[in-house]
PDB file of C-alpha atoms in Angstrom:
ATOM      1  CA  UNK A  13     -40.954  22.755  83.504  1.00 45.00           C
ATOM      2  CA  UNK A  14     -40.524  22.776  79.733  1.00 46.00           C
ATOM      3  CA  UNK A  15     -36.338  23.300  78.452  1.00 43.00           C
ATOM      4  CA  UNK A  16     -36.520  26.545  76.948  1.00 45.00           C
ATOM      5  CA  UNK A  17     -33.089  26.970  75.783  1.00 47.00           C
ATOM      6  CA  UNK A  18     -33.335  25.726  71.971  1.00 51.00           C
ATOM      7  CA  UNK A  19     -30.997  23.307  71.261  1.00 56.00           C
ATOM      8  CA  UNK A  20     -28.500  22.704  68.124  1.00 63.00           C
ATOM      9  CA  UNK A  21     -30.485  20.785  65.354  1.00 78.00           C
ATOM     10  CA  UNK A  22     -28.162  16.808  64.498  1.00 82.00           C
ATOM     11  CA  UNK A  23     -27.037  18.297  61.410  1.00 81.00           C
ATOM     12  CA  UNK A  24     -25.612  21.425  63.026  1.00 82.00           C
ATOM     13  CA  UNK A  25     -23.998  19.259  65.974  1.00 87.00           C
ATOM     14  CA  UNK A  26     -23.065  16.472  62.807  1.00 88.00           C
ATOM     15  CA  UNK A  27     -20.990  19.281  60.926  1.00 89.00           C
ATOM     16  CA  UNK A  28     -19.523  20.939  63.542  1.00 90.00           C
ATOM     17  CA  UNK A  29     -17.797  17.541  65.025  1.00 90.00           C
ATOM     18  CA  UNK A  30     -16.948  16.848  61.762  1.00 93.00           C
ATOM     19  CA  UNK A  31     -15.252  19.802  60.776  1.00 95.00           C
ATOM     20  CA  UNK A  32     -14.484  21.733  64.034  1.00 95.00           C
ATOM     21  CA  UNK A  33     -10.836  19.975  64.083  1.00 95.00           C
ATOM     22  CA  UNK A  34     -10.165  21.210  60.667  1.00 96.00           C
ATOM     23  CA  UNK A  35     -11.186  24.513  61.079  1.00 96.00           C
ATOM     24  CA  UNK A  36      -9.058  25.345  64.096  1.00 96.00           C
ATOM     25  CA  UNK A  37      -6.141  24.087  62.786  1.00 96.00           C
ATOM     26  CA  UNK A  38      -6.266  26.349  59.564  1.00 97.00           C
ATOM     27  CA  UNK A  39      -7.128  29.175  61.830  1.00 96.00           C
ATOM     28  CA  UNK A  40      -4.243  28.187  64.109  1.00 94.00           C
ATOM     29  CA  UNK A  41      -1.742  28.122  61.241  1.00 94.00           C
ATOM     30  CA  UNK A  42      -2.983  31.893  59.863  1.00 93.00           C
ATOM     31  CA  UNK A  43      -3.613  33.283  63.279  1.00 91.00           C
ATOM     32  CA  UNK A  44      -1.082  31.211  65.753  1.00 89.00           C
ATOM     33  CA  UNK A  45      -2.731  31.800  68.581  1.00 87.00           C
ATOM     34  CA  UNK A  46      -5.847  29.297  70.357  1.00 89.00           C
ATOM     35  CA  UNK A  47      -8.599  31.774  71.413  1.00 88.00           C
ATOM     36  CA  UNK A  48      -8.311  33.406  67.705  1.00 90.00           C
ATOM     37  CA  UNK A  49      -8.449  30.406  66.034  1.00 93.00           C
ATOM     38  CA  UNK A  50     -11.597  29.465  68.671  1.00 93.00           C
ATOM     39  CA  UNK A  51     -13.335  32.480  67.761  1.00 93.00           C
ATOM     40  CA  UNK A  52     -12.396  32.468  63.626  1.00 95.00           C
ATOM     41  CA  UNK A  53     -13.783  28.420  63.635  1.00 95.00           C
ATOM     42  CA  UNK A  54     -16.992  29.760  65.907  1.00 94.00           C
ATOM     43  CA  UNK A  55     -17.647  32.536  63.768  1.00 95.00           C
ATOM     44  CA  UNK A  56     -17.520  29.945  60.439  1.00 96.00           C
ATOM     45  CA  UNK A  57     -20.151  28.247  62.039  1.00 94.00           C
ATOM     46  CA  UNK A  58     -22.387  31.187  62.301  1.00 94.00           C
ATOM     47  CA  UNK A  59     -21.452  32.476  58.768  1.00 94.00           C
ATOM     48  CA  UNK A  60     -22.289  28.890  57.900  1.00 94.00           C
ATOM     49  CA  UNK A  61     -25.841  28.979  59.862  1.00 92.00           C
ATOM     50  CA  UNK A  62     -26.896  32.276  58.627  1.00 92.00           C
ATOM     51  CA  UNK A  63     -25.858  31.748  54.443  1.00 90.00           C
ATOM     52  CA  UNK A  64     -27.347  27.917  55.106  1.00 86.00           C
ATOM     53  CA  UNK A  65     -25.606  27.577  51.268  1.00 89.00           C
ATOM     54  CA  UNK A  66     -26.773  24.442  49.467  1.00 90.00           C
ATOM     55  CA  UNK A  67     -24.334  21.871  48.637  1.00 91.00           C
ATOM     56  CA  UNK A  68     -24.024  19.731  46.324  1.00 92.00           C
ATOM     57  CA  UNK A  69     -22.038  16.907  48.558  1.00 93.00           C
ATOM     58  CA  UNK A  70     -19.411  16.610  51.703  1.00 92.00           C
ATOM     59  CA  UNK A  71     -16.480  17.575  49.991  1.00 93.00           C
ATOM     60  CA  UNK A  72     -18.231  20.765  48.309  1.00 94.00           C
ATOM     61  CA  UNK A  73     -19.574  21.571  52.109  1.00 95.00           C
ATOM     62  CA  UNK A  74     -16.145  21.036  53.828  1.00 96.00           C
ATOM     63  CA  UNK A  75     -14.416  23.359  50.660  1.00 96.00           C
ATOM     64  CA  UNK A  76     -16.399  26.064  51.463  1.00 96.00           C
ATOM     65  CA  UNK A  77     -16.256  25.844  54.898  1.00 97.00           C
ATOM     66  CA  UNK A  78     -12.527  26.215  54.398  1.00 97.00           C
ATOM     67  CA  UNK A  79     -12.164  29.020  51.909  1.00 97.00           C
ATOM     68  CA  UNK A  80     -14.756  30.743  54.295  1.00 97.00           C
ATOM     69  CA  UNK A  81     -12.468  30.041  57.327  1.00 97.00           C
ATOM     70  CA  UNK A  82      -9.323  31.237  55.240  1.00 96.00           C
ATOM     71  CA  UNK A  83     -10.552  34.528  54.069  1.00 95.00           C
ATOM     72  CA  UNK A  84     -12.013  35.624  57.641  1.00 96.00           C
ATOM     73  CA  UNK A  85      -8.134  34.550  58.823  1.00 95.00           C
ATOM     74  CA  UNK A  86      -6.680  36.577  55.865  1.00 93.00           C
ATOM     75  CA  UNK A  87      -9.276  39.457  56.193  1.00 93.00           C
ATOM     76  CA  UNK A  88      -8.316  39.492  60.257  1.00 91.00           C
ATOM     77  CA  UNK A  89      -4.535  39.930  59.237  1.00 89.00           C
ATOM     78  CA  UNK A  90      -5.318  42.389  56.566  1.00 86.00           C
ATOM     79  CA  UNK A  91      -7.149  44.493  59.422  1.00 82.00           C
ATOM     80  CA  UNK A  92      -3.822  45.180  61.264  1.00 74.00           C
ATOM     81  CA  UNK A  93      -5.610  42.645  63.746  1.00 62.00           C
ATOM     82  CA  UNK A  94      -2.133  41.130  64.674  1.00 57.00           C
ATOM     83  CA  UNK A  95       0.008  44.460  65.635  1.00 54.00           C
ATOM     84  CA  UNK A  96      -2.815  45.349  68.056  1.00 51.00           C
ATOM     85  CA  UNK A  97      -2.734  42.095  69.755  1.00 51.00           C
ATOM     86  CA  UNK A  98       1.024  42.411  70.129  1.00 48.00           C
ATOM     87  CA  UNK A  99       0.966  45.750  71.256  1.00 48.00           C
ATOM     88  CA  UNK A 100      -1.361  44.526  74.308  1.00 46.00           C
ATOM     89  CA  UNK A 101       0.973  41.983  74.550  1.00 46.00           C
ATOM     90  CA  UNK A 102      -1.178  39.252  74.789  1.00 46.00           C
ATOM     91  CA  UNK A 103      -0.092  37.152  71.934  1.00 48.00           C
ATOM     92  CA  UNK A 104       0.503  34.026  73.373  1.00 54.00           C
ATOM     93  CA  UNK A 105       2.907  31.772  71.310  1.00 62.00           C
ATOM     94  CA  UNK A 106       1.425  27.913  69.808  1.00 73.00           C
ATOM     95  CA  UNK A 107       2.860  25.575  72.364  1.00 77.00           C
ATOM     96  CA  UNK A 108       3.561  22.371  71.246  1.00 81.00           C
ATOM     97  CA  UNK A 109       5.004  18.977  72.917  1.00 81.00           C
ATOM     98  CA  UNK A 110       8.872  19.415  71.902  1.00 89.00           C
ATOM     99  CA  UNK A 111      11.359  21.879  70.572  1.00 90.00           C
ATOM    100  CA  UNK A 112      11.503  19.839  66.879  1.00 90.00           C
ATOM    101  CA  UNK A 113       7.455  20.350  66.417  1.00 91.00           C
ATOM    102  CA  UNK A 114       7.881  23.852  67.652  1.00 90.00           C
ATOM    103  CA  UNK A 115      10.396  24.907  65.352  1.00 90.00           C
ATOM    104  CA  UNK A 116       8.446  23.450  62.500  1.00 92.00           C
ATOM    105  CA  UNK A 117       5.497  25.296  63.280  1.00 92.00           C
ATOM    106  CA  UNK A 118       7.072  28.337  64.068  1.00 91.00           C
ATOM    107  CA  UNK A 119       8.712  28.185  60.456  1.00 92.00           C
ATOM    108  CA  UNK A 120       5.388  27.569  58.757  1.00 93.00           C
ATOM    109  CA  UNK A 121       3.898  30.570  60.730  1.00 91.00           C
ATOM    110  CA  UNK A 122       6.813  32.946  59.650  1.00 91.00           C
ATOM    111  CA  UNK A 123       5.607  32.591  55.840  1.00 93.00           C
ATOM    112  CA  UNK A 124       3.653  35.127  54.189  1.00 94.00           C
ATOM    113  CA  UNK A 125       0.362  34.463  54.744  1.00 92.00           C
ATOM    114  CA  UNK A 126      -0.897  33.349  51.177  1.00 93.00           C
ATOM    115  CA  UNK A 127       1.723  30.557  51.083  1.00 96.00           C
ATOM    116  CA  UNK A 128       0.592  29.346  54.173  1.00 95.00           C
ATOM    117  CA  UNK A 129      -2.639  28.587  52.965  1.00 96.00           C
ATOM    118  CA  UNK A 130      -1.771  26.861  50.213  1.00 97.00           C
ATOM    119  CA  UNK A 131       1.422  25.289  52.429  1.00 97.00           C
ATOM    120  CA  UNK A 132      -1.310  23.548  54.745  1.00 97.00           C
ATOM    121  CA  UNK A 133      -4.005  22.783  52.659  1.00 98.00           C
ATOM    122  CA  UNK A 134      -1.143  20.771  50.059  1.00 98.00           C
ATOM    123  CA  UNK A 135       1.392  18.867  53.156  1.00 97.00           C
ATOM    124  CA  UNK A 136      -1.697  18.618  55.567  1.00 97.00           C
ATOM    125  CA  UNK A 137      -5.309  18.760  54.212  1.00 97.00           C
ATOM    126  CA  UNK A 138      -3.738  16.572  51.031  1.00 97.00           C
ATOM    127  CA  UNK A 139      -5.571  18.880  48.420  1.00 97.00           C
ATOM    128  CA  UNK A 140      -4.168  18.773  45.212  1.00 97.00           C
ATOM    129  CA  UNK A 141      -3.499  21.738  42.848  1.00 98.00           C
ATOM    130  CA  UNK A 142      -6.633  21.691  41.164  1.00 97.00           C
ATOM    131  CA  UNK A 143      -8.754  21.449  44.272  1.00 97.00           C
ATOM    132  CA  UNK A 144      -6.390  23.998  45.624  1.00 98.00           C
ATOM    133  CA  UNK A 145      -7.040  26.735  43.324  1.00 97.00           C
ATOM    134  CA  UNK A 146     -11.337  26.086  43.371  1.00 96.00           C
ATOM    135  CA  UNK A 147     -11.655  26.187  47.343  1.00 96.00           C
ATOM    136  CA  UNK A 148      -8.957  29.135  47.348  1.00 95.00           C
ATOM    137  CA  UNK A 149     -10.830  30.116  44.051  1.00 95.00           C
ATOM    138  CA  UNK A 150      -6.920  31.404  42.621  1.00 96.00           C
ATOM    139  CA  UNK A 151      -5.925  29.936  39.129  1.00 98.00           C
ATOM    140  CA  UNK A 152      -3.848  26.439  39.329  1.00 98.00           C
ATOM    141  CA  UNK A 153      -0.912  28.280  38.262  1.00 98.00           C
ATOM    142  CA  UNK A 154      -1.009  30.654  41.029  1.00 98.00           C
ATOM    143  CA  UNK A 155      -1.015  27.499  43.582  1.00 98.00           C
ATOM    144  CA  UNK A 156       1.681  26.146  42.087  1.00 98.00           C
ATOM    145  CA  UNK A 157       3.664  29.465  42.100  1.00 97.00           C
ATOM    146  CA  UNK A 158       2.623  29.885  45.870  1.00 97.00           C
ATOM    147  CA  UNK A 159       3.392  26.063  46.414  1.00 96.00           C
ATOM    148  CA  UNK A 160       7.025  26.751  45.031  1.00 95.00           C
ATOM    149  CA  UNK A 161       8.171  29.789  46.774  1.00 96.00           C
ATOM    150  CA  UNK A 162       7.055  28.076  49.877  1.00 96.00           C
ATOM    151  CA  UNK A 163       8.968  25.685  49.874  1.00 95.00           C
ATOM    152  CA  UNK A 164      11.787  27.516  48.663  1.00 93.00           C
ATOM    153  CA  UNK A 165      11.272  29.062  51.912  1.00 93.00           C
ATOM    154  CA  UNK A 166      10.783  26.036  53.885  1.00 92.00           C
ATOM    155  CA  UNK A 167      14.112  25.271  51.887  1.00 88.00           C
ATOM    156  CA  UNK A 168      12.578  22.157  51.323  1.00 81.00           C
ATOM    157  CA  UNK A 169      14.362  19.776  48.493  1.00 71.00           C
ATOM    158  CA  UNK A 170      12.133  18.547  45.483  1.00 59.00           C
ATOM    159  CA  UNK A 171      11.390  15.113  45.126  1.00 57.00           C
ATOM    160  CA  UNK A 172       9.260  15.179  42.093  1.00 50.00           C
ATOM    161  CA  UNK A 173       6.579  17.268  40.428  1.00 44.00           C
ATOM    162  CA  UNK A 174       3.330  17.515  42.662  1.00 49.00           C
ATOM    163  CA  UNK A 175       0.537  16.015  40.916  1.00 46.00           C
ATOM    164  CA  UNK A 176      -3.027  18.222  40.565  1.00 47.00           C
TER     165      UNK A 176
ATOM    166  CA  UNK B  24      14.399  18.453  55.113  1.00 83.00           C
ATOM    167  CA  UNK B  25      12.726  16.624  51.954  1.00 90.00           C
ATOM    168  CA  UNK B  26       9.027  17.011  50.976  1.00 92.00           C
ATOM    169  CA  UNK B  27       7.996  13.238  52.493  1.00 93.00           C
ATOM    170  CA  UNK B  28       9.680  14.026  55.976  1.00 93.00           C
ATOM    171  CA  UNK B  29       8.411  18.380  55.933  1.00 95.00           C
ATOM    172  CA  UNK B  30       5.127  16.217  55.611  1.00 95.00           C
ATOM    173  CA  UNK B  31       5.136  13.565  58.212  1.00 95.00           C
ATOM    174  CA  UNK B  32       6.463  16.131  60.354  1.00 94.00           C
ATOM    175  CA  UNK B  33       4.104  18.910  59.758  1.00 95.00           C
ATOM    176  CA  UNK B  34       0.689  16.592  59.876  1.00 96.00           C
ATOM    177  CA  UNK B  35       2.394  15.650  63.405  1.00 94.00           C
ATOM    178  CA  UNK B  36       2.757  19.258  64.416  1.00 94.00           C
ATOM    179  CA  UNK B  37      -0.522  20.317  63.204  1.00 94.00           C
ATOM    180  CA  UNK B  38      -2.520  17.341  65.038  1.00 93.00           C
ATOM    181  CA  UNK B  39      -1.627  18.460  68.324  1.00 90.00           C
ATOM    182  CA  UNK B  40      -3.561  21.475  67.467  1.00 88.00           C
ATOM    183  CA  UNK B  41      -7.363  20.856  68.677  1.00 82.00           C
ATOM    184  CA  UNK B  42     -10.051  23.099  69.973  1.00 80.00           C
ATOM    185  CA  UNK B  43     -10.972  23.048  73.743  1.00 73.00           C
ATOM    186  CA  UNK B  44     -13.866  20.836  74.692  1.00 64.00           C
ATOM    187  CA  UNK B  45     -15.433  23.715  76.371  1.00 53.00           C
ATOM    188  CA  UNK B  46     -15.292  25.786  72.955  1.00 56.00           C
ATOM    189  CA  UNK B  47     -17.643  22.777  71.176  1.00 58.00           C
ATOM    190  CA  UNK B  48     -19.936  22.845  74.240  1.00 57.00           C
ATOM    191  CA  UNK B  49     -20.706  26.198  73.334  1.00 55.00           C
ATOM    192  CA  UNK B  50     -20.945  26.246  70.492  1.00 55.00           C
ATOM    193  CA  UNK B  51     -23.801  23.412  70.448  1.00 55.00           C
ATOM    194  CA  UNK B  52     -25.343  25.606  72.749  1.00 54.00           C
ATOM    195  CA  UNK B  53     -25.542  29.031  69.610  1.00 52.00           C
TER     196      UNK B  53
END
């Protein structure tokens, strides 16, 4: 008997291992909690299946998979989707290995929301300003406004001007 | 904290973040 369930094309399967790591994470940092960011990186799939956008290489495909991925976090938050998962009390804290990564983490996800973005996508993704502001689609001097009161609330000390 | 050790620090934090294997399975099979 014939396999009727259809299964994913290579490109679909090619993209999603390559991205699928990257994904999460940004949803974990904006959403802080697993299944969310499982369900936010599943649904940027989808979005990504049904628009099928063209693209014009990798780096223009993995951009827009993250500004895609960032405004479904932000538009989730906006939604008051966070004070109904606390008031079923199911919000389950990010766990991770020991008390120095945890309290790191913890202090990125206490930042607003819109200098987290930038936060991660600068110290982790290693985006620059410029590339910042297109896949955000903000103006360069907003990053670097966003990039500064982070880390003014990171209280991290300067140790030169970031480069775009 | 300086920038250089917020960084090695965070990309440490951050890479023990990873999906569940059973989240790709399904979504190979959508």
């Amino acid at each position: 008997m014939q396999q009727t369930i259809s299964q994913p094309s290579d490109e679909v399967t090619n993209i999603y291992d390559t991205y699928a790591d990257t994904l999460f994470r940004i949803a974990m940092v904006h959403l802080g909690r697993r299944e969310d960011a499982e369900e936010a990186t599943q649904d940027t799939f989808i979005k990504w299946m049904e628009k099928a956008p063209a693209f014009n290489d990798a780096e223009h495909q993995k951009a827009w998979l993250i500004r895609v991925i960032t405004n479904h976090c932000k538009s989730l938050l906006r939604k008051g989707w966070r004070k109904r998962e606390v008031k079923l009390g199911t919000v389950e804290p990010v766990m991770m290995d020991n008390p120095e990564d945890q309290a790191l983490i913890e202090l990125v996800l206490s930042l607003p929301v819109k200098y987290r973005s930038v936060v991660h996508l600068y110290y982790y993704e290693d985006y620059g300003i410029r590339d910042i502001s297109q896949i955000l689609e903000i103006s360069e001097s907003a990053v670097k406004m966003r990039l500064q009161r982070g880390r003014q609330l990171l209280k991290l000390e300067l140790e030169g001007e970031e480069q775009p | 904290m300086n920038e250089q050790q917020f960084k090695q620090r965070y990309k440490k934090a951050v890479d023990q973040m990873k999906p569940d294997d059973q989240m790709k399975k399904e979504s190979n099979r959508t």
